[in-house]
Amino acid sequence: MTITVFVLGCILTLLSYCCGTTRATTTASSKEETGGLDFDRCGFTALDHATADLVFFGNGPLAPISEEELVDECVRLRASLRSTKRYANNCTMGLGQVMLKMFVEAARKELEYRCDGKGKEEYLKLTPCLVEKSGPALHKCNVRYSGYLQAITEQNKTDRIPFACCYHAKFERCVTNVAKKCGEEHAKFSAKIVASMSEELNDTVCRKWVRNPSLCRSLPKVIPVKSPRYMTMLPNLMSILDTI
């Protein structure tokens, strides 16, 4: 029943993105086009490296705290976005492709807001404290969530979506609570960024559990992998969707 609800919730989005039917095996035509990454085998390690910069504190405990650093960061983010988009087009299929394209679109909007729009001033105002007081802990939220997801990939197939959705909510709470070390404004700012990246996920795949948190409380506990193979949540989420 869970799988059926999930598929029905995503089918319109699936059609709108015109997903491919085969996983590509060819290399990218230019490393410049893919941010320097080689997608020869379309492995999840390439996806992990491509998306790490796009995830809030996904690549480590640091973030730009000056306008000059933000300019350099935006160059890297655009390269990462191109890499991830190409991976989505050439290396994915079905529901996994839908999810990754949702992420790409959300990341594109956040990049435009932060790098070219009104969000630049807010970002430079709030990130210095986050880096100083919360950077390592914010990165740990990502690593721990990746550890949970890796453990979830070993669960029964019918349980993977509920677990992934419920522990995604736990990840969002982790980011918000850690950012509160700098104050409520920083917490709301951090929560907004994380929510923007997962809005489509929460509205489709995870809608049932987002609307009924009690369903999460009824699930058994999952012990996270202490040293997950991936820095970010994307590869394991793709793996979970690929098994449906």
PDB file of C-alpha atoms in Angstrom:
ATOM      1  CA  MET A   1       0.000   0.000   0.000  1.00  0.00           C
ATOM      2  CA  THR A   2       2.851   2.375   0.881  1.00  0.00           C
ATOM      3  CA  ILE A   3       4.519   1.864  -2.494  1.00  0.00           C
ATOM      4  CA  THR A   4       1.205   2.396  -4.315  1.00  0.00           C
ATOM      5  CA  VAL A   5       0.575   5.692  -2.528  1.00  0.00           C
ATOM      6  CA  PHE A   6       4.115   6.791  -3.284  1.00  0.00           C
ATOM      7  CA  VAL A   7       3.845   5.999  -6.997  1.00  0.00           C
ATOM      8  CA  LEU A   8       0.471   7.711  -7.339  1.00  0.00           C
ATOM      9  CA  GLY A   9       1.806  10.766  -5.537  1.00  0.00           C
ATOM     10  CA  CYS A  10       4.706  11.074  -7.963  1.00  0.00           C
ATOM     11  CA  ILE A  11       3.193  10.041 -11.288  1.00  0.00           C
ATOM     12  CA  LEU A  12       2.199  13.541 -12.449  1.00  0.00           C
ATOM     13  CA  THR A  13       5.614  14.890 -11.573  1.00  0.00           C
ATOM     14  CA  LEU A  14       7.190  11.932 -13.310  1.00  0.00           C
ATOM     15  CA  LEU A  15       5.349  12.732 -16.516  1.00  0.00           C
ATOM     16  CA  SER A  16       6.134  16.441 -16.301  1.00  0.00           C
ATOM     17  CA  TYR A  17       9.844  15.735 -16.160  1.00  0.00           C
ATOM     18  CA  CYS A  18       9.708  13.283 -19.094  1.00  0.00           C
ATOM     19  CA  CYS A  19      11.982  10.764 -17.469  1.00  0.00           C
ATOM     20  CA  GLY A  20      14.277   8.591 -19.558  1.00  0.00           C
ATOM     21  CA  THR A  21      13.954   4.845 -19.750  1.00  0.00           C
ATOM     22  CA  THR A  22      17.584   3.767 -19.703  1.00  0.00           C
ATOM     23  CA  ARG A  23      20.652   4.536 -17.623  1.00  0.00           C
ATOM     24  CA  ALA A  24      23.398   6.095 -19.744  1.00  0.00           C
ATOM     25  CA  THR A  25      26.852   4.588 -19.930  1.00  0.00           C
ATOM     26  CA  THR A  26      28.655   7.160 -22.044  1.00  0.00           C
ATOM     27  CA  THR A  27      31.054   9.747 -20.688  1.00  0.00           C
ATOM     28  CA  ALA A  28      30.326  13.456 -20.590  1.00  0.00           C
ATOM     29  CA  SER A  29      31.407  15.213 -23.771  1.00  0.00           C
ATOM     30  CA  SER A  30      33.459  17.718 -21.833  1.00  0.00           C
ATOM     31  CA  LYS A  31      34.773  17.786 -18.278  1.00  0.00           C
ATOM     32  CA  GLU A  32      34.196  21.526 -18.337  1.00  0.00           C
ATOM     33  CA  GLU A  33      30.488  20.909 -18.894  1.00  0.00           C
ATOM     34  CA  THR A  34      30.320  18.560 -15.917  1.00  0.00           C
ATOM     35  CA  GLY A  35      32.375  20.572 -13.469  1.00  0.00           C
ATOM     36  CA  GLY A  36      35.420  18.336 -14.048  1.00  0.00           C
ATOM     37  CA  LEU A  37      33.696  15.099 -13.049  1.00  0.00           C
ATOM     38  CA  ASP A  38      33.803  11.880 -15.030  1.00  0.00           C
ATOM     39  CA  PHE A  39      30.427  10.169 -15.356  1.00  0.00           C
ATOM     40  CA  ASP A  40      31.864   7.160 -17.169  1.00  0.00           C
ATOM     41  CA  ARG A  41      30.091   4.663 -14.940  1.00  0.00           C
ATOM     42  CA  CYS A  42      27.424   6.929 -13.478  1.00  0.00           C
ATOM     43  CA  GLY A  43      28.457   5.893  -9.978  1.00  0.00           C
ATOM     44  CA  PHE A  44      26.986   7.372  -6.828  1.00  0.00           C
ATOM     45  CA  THR A  45      30.402   8.691  -5.767  1.00  0.00           C
ATOM     46  CA  ALA A  46      30.314  11.125  -8.690  1.00  0.00           C
ATOM     47  CA  LEU A  47      26.827  12.217  -7.649  1.00  0.00           C
ATOM     48  CA  ASP A  48      27.968  12.667  -4.048  1.00  0.00           C
ATOM     49  CA  HIS A  49      30.835  14.940  -5.070  1.00  0.00           C
ATOM     50  CA  ALA A  50      28.607  16.903  -7.436  1.00  0.00           C
ATOM     51  CA  THR A  51      25.900  17.584  -4.869  1.00  0.00           C
ATOM     52  CA  ALA A  52      28.021  18.134  -1.743  1.00  0.00           C
ATOM     53  CA  ASP A  53      28.417  21.862  -2.428  1.00  0.00           C
ATOM     54  CA  LEU A  54      24.702  22.241  -3.138  1.00  0.00           C
ATOM     55  CA  VAL A  55      23.601  20.801   0.207  1.00  0.00           C
ATOM     56  CA  PHE A  56      23.569  23.187   3.193  1.00  0.00           C
ATOM     57  CA  PHE A  57      26.919  22.522   4.957  1.00  0.00           C
ATOM     58  CA  GLY A  58      27.083  19.268   3.017  1.00  0.00           C
ATOM     59  CA  ASN A  59      30.755  19.573   2.065  1.00  0.00           C
ATOM     60  CA  GLY A  60      32.119  20.456   5.481  1.00  0.00           C
ATOM     61  CA  PRO A  61      31.828  22.918   8.382  1.00  0.00           C
ATOM     62  CA  LEU A  62      32.705  26.050   6.392  1.00  0.00           C
ATOM     63  CA  ALA A  63      30.712  28.500   4.257  1.00  0.00           C
ATOM     64  CA  PRO A  64      31.421  31.893   2.647  1.00  0.00           C
ATOM     65  CA  ILE A  65      31.506  34.756   5.143  1.00  0.00           C
ATOM     66  CA  SER A  66      32.633  37.578   2.824  1.00  0.00           C
ATOM     67  CA  GLU A  67      31.396  38.851  -0.515  1.00  0.00           C
ATOM     68  CA  GLU A  68      34.613  37.739  -2.209  1.00  0.00           C
ATOM     69  CA  GLU A  69      34.246  34.223  -0.816  1.00  0.00           C
ATOM     70  CA  LEU A  70      30.606  34.123  -1.880  1.00  0.00           C
ATOM     71  CA  VAL A  71      31.523  35.071  -5.459  1.00  0.00           C
ATOM     72  CA  ASP A  72      33.983  32.159  -5.592  1.00  0.00           C
ATOM     73  CA  GLU A  73      31.422  29.873  -3.980  1.00  0.00           C
ATOM     74  CA  CYS A  74      28.797  30.793  -6.569  1.00  0.00           C
ATOM     75  CA  VAL A  75      31.174  29.775  -9.368  1.00  0.00           C
ATOM     76  CA  ARG A  76      31.593  26.364  -7.721  1.00  0.00           C
ATOM     77  CA  LEU A  77      27.856  26.051  -7.122  1.00  0.00           C
ATOM     78  CA  ARG A  78      27.069  26.681 -10.790  1.00  0.00           C
ATOM     79  CA  ALA A  79      29.592  24.016 -11.808  1.00  0.00           C
ATOM     80  CA  SER A  80      28.091  21.590  -9.290  1.00  0.00           C
ATOM     81  CA  LEU A  81      24.614  22.354 -10.557  1.00  0.00           C
ATOM     82  CA  ARG A  82      25.662  21.621 -14.155  1.00  0.00           C
ATOM     83  CA  SER A  83      27.256  18.375 -13.008  1.00  0.00           C
ATOM     84  CA  THR A  84      24.185  17.260 -11.095  1.00  0.00           C
ATOM     85  CA  LYS A  85      21.830  18.200 -13.915  1.00  0.00           C
ATOM     86  CA  ARG A  86      23.883  16.226 -16.414  1.00  0.00           C
ATOM     87  CA  TYR A  87      23.972  13.266 -14.045  1.00  0.00           C
ATOM     88  CA  ALA A  88      20.183  13.418 -13.687  1.00  0.00           C
ATOM     89  CA  ASN A  89      19.718  13.464 -17.465  1.00  0.00           C
ATOM     90  CA  ASN A  90      22.268  10.798 -18.367  1.00  0.00           C
ATOM     91  CA  CYS A  91      22.592   8.516 -15.358  1.00  0.00           C
ATOM     92  CA  THR A  92      19.131   8.130 -13.845  1.00  0.00           C
ATOM     93  CA  MET A  93      15.692   6.860 -14.690  1.00  0.00           C
ATOM     94  CA  GLY A  94      12.195   6.599 -13.238  1.00  0.00           C
ATOM     95  CA  LEU A  95      11.396   7.894  -9.775  1.00  0.00           C
ATOM     96  CA  GLY A  96      15.047   8.434  -8.914  1.00  0.00           C
ATOM     97  CA  GLN A  97      15.330  10.837 -11.826  1.00  0.00           C
ATOM     98  CA  VAL A  98      12.222  12.682 -10.687  1.00  0.00           C
ATOM     99  CA  MET A  99      13.630  13.180  -7.208  1.00  0.00           C
ATOM    100  CA  LEU A 100      17.025  14.335  -8.461  1.00  0.00           C
ATOM    101  CA  LYS A 101      15.491  16.788 -10.942  1.00  0.00           C
ATOM    102  CA  MET A 102      13.364  18.196  -8.130  1.00  0.00           C
ATOM    103  CA  PHE A 103      16.553  18.746  -6.155  1.00  0.00           C
ATOM    104  CA  VAL A 104      18.292  20.366  -9.136  1.00  0.00           C
ATOM    105  CA  GLU A 105      15.440  22.831  -9.641  1.00  0.00           C
ATOM    106  CA  ALA A 106      15.330  23.713  -5.942  1.00  0.00           C
ATOM    107  CA  ALA A 107      19.113  24.174  -5.883  1.00  0.00           C
ATOM    108  CA  ARG A 108      18.929  26.401  -8.963  1.00  0.00           C
ATOM    109  CA  LYS A 109      16.388  28.683  -7.300  1.00  0.00           C
ATOM    110  CA  GLU A 110      18.418  28.863  -4.094  1.00  0.00           C
ATOM    111  CA  LEU A 111      21.580  29.628  -6.090  1.00  0.00           C
ATOM    112  CA  GLU A 112      19.894  32.454  -7.982  1.00  0.00           C
ATOM    113  CA  TYR A 113      18.497  33.920  -4.758  1.00  0.00           C
ATOM    114  CA  ARG A 114      21.811  33.680  -2.914  1.00  0.00           C
ATOM    115  CA  CYS A 115      24.204  34.644  -5.712  1.00  0.00           C
ATOM    116  CA  ASP A 116      22.218  37.055  -7.877  1.00  0.00           C
ATOM    117  CA  GLY A 117      19.202  38.114  -5.857  1.00  0.00           C
ATOM    118  CA  LYS A 118      18.122  39.605  -2.564  1.00  0.00           C
ATOM    119  CA  GLY A 119      19.424  36.658  -0.587  1.00  0.00           C
ATOM    120  CA  LYS A 120      23.080  37.716  -0.831  1.00  0.00           C
ATOM    121  CA  GLU A 121      22.842  40.311   1.932  1.00  0.00           C
ATOM    122  CA  GLU A 122      20.955  37.965   4.252  1.00  0.00           C
ATOM    123  CA  TYR A 123      23.395  35.134   3.602  1.00  0.00           C
ATOM    124  CA  LEU A 124      26.469  37.240   4.377  1.00  0.00           C
ATOM    125  CA  LYS A 125      24.803  38.639   7.477  1.00  0.00           C
ATOM    126  CA  LEU A 126      23.957  35.268   9.008  1.00  0.00           C
ATOM    127  CA  THR A 127      26.559  32.737   7.878  1.00  0.00           C
ATOM    128  CA  PRO A 128      29.532  34.091   9.897  1.00  0.00           C
ATOM    129  CA  CYS A 129      27.912  33.054  13.178  1.00  0.00           C
ATOM    130  CA  LEU A 130      26.761  29.743  11.729  1.00  0.00           C
ATOM    131  CA  VAL A 131      30.316  28.951  10.637  1.00  0.00           C
ATOM    132  CA  GLU A 132      31.818  30.024  13.964  1.00  0.00           C
ATOM    133  CA  LYS A 133      29.345  28.416  16.358  1.00  0.00           C
ATOM    134  CA  SER A 134      27.494  25.740  14.400  1.00  0.00           C
ATOM    135  CA  GLY A 135      29.507  24.759  11.310  1.00  0.00           C
ATOM    136  CA  PRO A 136      30.826  21.367  12.482  1.00  0.00           C
ATOM    137  CA  ALA A 137      27.476  20.415  14.016  1.00  0.00           C
ATOM    138  CA  LEU A 138      25.560  21.441  10.872  1.00  0.00           C
ATOM    139  CA  HIS A 139      27.854  19.277   8.772  1.00  0.00           C
ATOM    140  CA  LYS A 140      27.367  16.457  11.266  1.00  0.00           C
ATOM    141  CA  CYS A 141      23.586  16.688  10.684  1.00  0.00           C
ATOM    142  CA  ASN A 142      24.261  15.827   7.033  1.00  0.00           C
ATOM    143  CA  VAL A 143      26.699  13.021   7.812  1.00  0.00           C
ATOM    144  CA  ARG A 144      24.376  11.498  10.395  1.00  0.00           C
ATOM    145  CA  TYR A 145      21.423  11.618   8.004  1.00  0.00           C
ATOM    146  CA  SER A 146      23.546   9.941   5.340  1.00  0.00           C
ATOM    147  CA  GLY A 147      24.390   7.290   7.935  1.00  0.00           C
ATOM    148  CA  TYR A 148      20.722   6.733   8.680  1.00  0.00           C
ATOM    149  CA  LEU A 149      19.917   6.418   4.980  1.00  0.00           C
ATOM    150  CA  GLN A 150      22.717   3.927   4.405  1.00  0.00           C
ATOM    151  CA  ALA A 151      21.314   1.817   7.244  1.00  0.00           C
ATOM    152  CA  ILE A 152      17.816   2.189   5.775  1.00  0.00           C
ATOM    153  CA  THR A 153      18.982   0.725   2.451  1.00  0.00           C
ATOM    154  CA  GLU A 154      19.411  -2.556   4.348  1.00  0.00           C
ATOM    155  CA  GLN A 155      15.805  -2.559   5.629  1.00  0.00           C
ATOM    156  CA  ASN A 156      12.885  -4.349   3.972  1.00  0.00           C
ATOM    157  CA  LYS A 157      11.892  -2.630   0.727  1.00  0.00           C
ATOM    158  CA  THR A 158       8.406  -1.787   2.004  1.00  0.00           C
ATOM    159  CA  ASP A 159       9.896   0.019   5.019  1.00  0.00           C
ATOM    160  CA  ARG A 160      12.506   2.129   3.242  1.00  0.00           C
ATOM    161  CA  ILE A 161      10.306   5.039   2.163  1.00  0.00           C
ATOM    162  CA  PRO A 162       8.693   5.512   5.619  1.00  0.00           C
ATOM    163  CA  PHE A 163      12.104   5.351   7.294  1.00  0.00           C
ATOM    164  CA  ALA A 164      13.703   7.749   4.785  1.00  0.00           C
ATOM    165  CA  CYS A 165      10.899  10.292   5.151  1.00  0.00           C
ATOM    166  CA  CYS A 166      10.831  10.153   8.933  1.00  0.00           C
ATOM    167  CA  TYR A 167      14.581  10.501   9.254  1.00  0.00           C
ATOM    168  CA  HIS A 168      14.509  13.359   6.767  1.00  0.00           C
ATOM    169  CA  ALA A 169      12.246  15.190   9.197  1.00  0.00           C
ATOM    170  CA  LYS A 170      14.774  14.372  11.915  1.00  0.00           C
ATOM    171  CA  PHE A 171      17.524  15.860   9.727  1.00  0.00           C
ATOM    172  CA  GLU A 172      15.542  19.084   9.280  1.00  0.00           C
ATOM    173  CA  ARG A 173      15.063  19.344  13.052  1.00  0.00           C
ATOM    174  CA  CYS A 174      18.777  18.741  13.563  1.00  0.00           C
ATOM    175  CA  VAL A 175      19.714  21.661  11.299  1.00  0.00           C
ATOM    176  CA  THR A 176      17.195  24.005  12.926  1.00  0.00           C
ATOM    177  CA  ASN A 177      18.189  23.122  16.489  1.00  0.00           C
ATOM    178  CA  VAL A 178      21.916  23.438  15.814  1.00  0.00           C
ATOM    179  CA  ALA A 179      21.465  26.814  14.099  1.00  0.00           C
ATOM    180  CA  LYS A 180      19.650  28.118  17.197  1.00  0.00           C
ATOM    181  CA  LYS A 181      23.056  28.519  18.827  1.00  0.00           C
ATOM    182  CA  CYS A 182      23.201  31.754  16.838  1.00  0.00           C
ATOM    183  CA  GLY A 183      19.590  32.774  17.520  1.00  0.00           C
ATOM    184  CA  GLU A 184      16.095  32.384  16.129  1.00  0.00           C
ATOM    185  CA  GLU A 185      16.835  34.379  12.971  1.00  0.00           C
ATOM    186  CA  HIS A 186      19.661  32.010  12.079  1.00  0.00           C
ATOM    187  CA  ALA A 187      17.479  28.995  12.854  1.00  0.00           C
ATOM    188  CA  LYS A 188      14.700  30.230  10.560  1.00  0.00           C
ATOM    189  CA  PHE A 189      17.233  31.031   7.834  1.00  0.00           C
ATOM    190  CA  SER A 190      18.758  27.548   8.003  1.00  0.00           C
ATOM    191  CA  ALA A 191      15.375  25.835   8.159  1.00  0.00           C
ATOM    192  CA  LYS A 192      14.232  27.801   5.110  1.00  0.00           C
ATOM    193  CA  ILE A 193      17.198  26.658   3.026  1.00  0.00           C
ATOM    194  CA  VAL A 194      16.786  23.000   3.994  1.00  0.00           C
ATOM    195  CA  ALA A 195      13.021  23.164   3.450  1.00  0.00           C
ATOM    196  CA  SER A 196      13.459  24.705  -0.005  1.00  0.00           C
ATOM    197  CA  MET A 197      15.607  21.740  -1.028  1.00  0.00           C
ATOM    198  CA  SER A 198      13.099  19.169   0.214  1.00  0.00           C
ATOM    199  CA  GLU A 199       9.761  20.874  -0.442  1.00  0.00           C
ATOM    200  CA  GLU A 200       8.848  18.645  -3.386  1.00  0.00           C
ATOM    201  CA  LEU A 201       9.997  15.552  -1.511  1.00  0.00           C
ATOM    202  CA  ASN A 202       7.780  16.434   1.446  1.00  0.00           C
ATOM    203  CA  ASP A 203       4.816  17.220  -0.808  1.00  0.00           C
ATOM    204  CA  THR A 204       5.002  13.970  -2.794  1.00  0.00           C
ATOM    205  CA  VAL A 205       7.038  11.032  -1.544  1.00  0.00           C
ATOM    206  CA  CYS A 206       6.887  11.956   2.134  1.00  0.00           C
ATOM    207  CA  ARG A 207       3.497  13.632   2.274  1.00  0.00           C
ATOM    208  CA  LYS A 208       1.858  10.854   4.292  1.00  0.00           C
ATOM    209  CA  TRP A 209       4.479  10.998   7.062  1.00  0.00           C
ATOM    210  CA  VAL A 210       4.872  14.782   7.055  1.00  0.00           C
ATOM    211  CA  ARG A 211       1.143  15.147   7.697  1.00  0.00           C
ATOM    212  CA  ASN A 212       1.057  12.359  10.280  1.00  0.00           C
ATOM    213  CA  PRO A 213       4.207  12.531  12.450  1.00  0.00           C
ATOM    214  CA  SER A 214       2.711   9.920  14.769  1.00  0.00           C
ATOM    215  CA  LEU A 215       3.388   7.361  12.031  1.00  0.00           C
ATOM    216  CA  CYS A 216       7.091   8.069  12.451  1.00  0.00           C
ATOM    217  CA  ARG A 217       6.938   7.586  16.202  1.00  0.00           C
ATOM    218  CA  SER A 218       5.511   4.116  15.668  1.00  0.00           C
ATOM    219  CA  LEU A 219       8.492   2.985  13.568  1.00  0.00           C
ATOM    220  CA  PRO A 220      11.343   1.021  15.147  1.00  0.00           C
ATOM    221  CA  LYS A 221      14.631   2.824  15.694  1.00  0.00           C
ATOM    222  CA  VAL A 222      17.338   2.714  13.048  1.00  0.00           C
ATOM    223  CA  ILE A 223      20.987   2.738  14.082  1.00  0.00           C
ATOM    224  CA  PRO A 224      22.943   5.003  11.699  1.00  0.00           C
ATOM    225  CA  VAL A 225      26.166   3.902  10.050  1.00  0.00           C
ATOM    226  CA  LYS A 226      28.935   5.744  11.911  1.00  0.00           C
ATOM    227  CA  SER A 227      31.110   6.358   8.861  1.00  0.00           C
ATOM    228  CA  PRO A 228      28.749   6.510   5.862  1.00  0.00           C
ATOM    229  CA  ARG A 229      30.200   5.990   2.414  1.00  0.00           C
ATOM    230  CA  TYR A 230      28.645   9.233   1.110  1.00  0.00           C
ATOM    231  CA  MET A 231      28.813  12.795   2.463  1.00  0.00           C
ATOM    232  CA  THR A 232      25.289  13.753   1.431  1.00  0.00           C
ATOM    233  CA  MET A 233      21.859  12.147   1.438  1.00  0.00           C
ATOM    234  CA  LEU A 234      21.336  12.102  -2.353  1.00  0.00           C
ATOM    235  CA  PRO A 235      23.113   8.837  -3.307  1.00  0.00           C
ATOM    236  CA  ASN A 236      21.340   6.753  -0.681  1.00  0.00           C
ATOM    237  CA  LEU A 237      17.985   8.354  -1.474  1.00  0.00           C
ATOM    238  CA  MET A 238      18.550   7.432  -5.111  1.00  0.00           C
ATOM    239  CA  SER A 239      19.435   3.900  -4.052  1.00  0.00           C
ATOM    240  CA  ILE A 240      16.227   3.631  -2.014  1.00  0.00           C
ATOM    241  CA  LEU A 241      14.096   4.841  -4.917  1.00  0.00           C
ATOM    242  CA  ASP A 242      15.888   2.531  -7.366  1.00  0.00           C
ATOM    243  CA  THR A 243      14.712  -0.501  -5.393  1.00  0.00           C
ATOM    244  CA  ILE A 244      11.002   0.321  -5.685  1.00  0.00           C
TER     245      ILE A 244
END
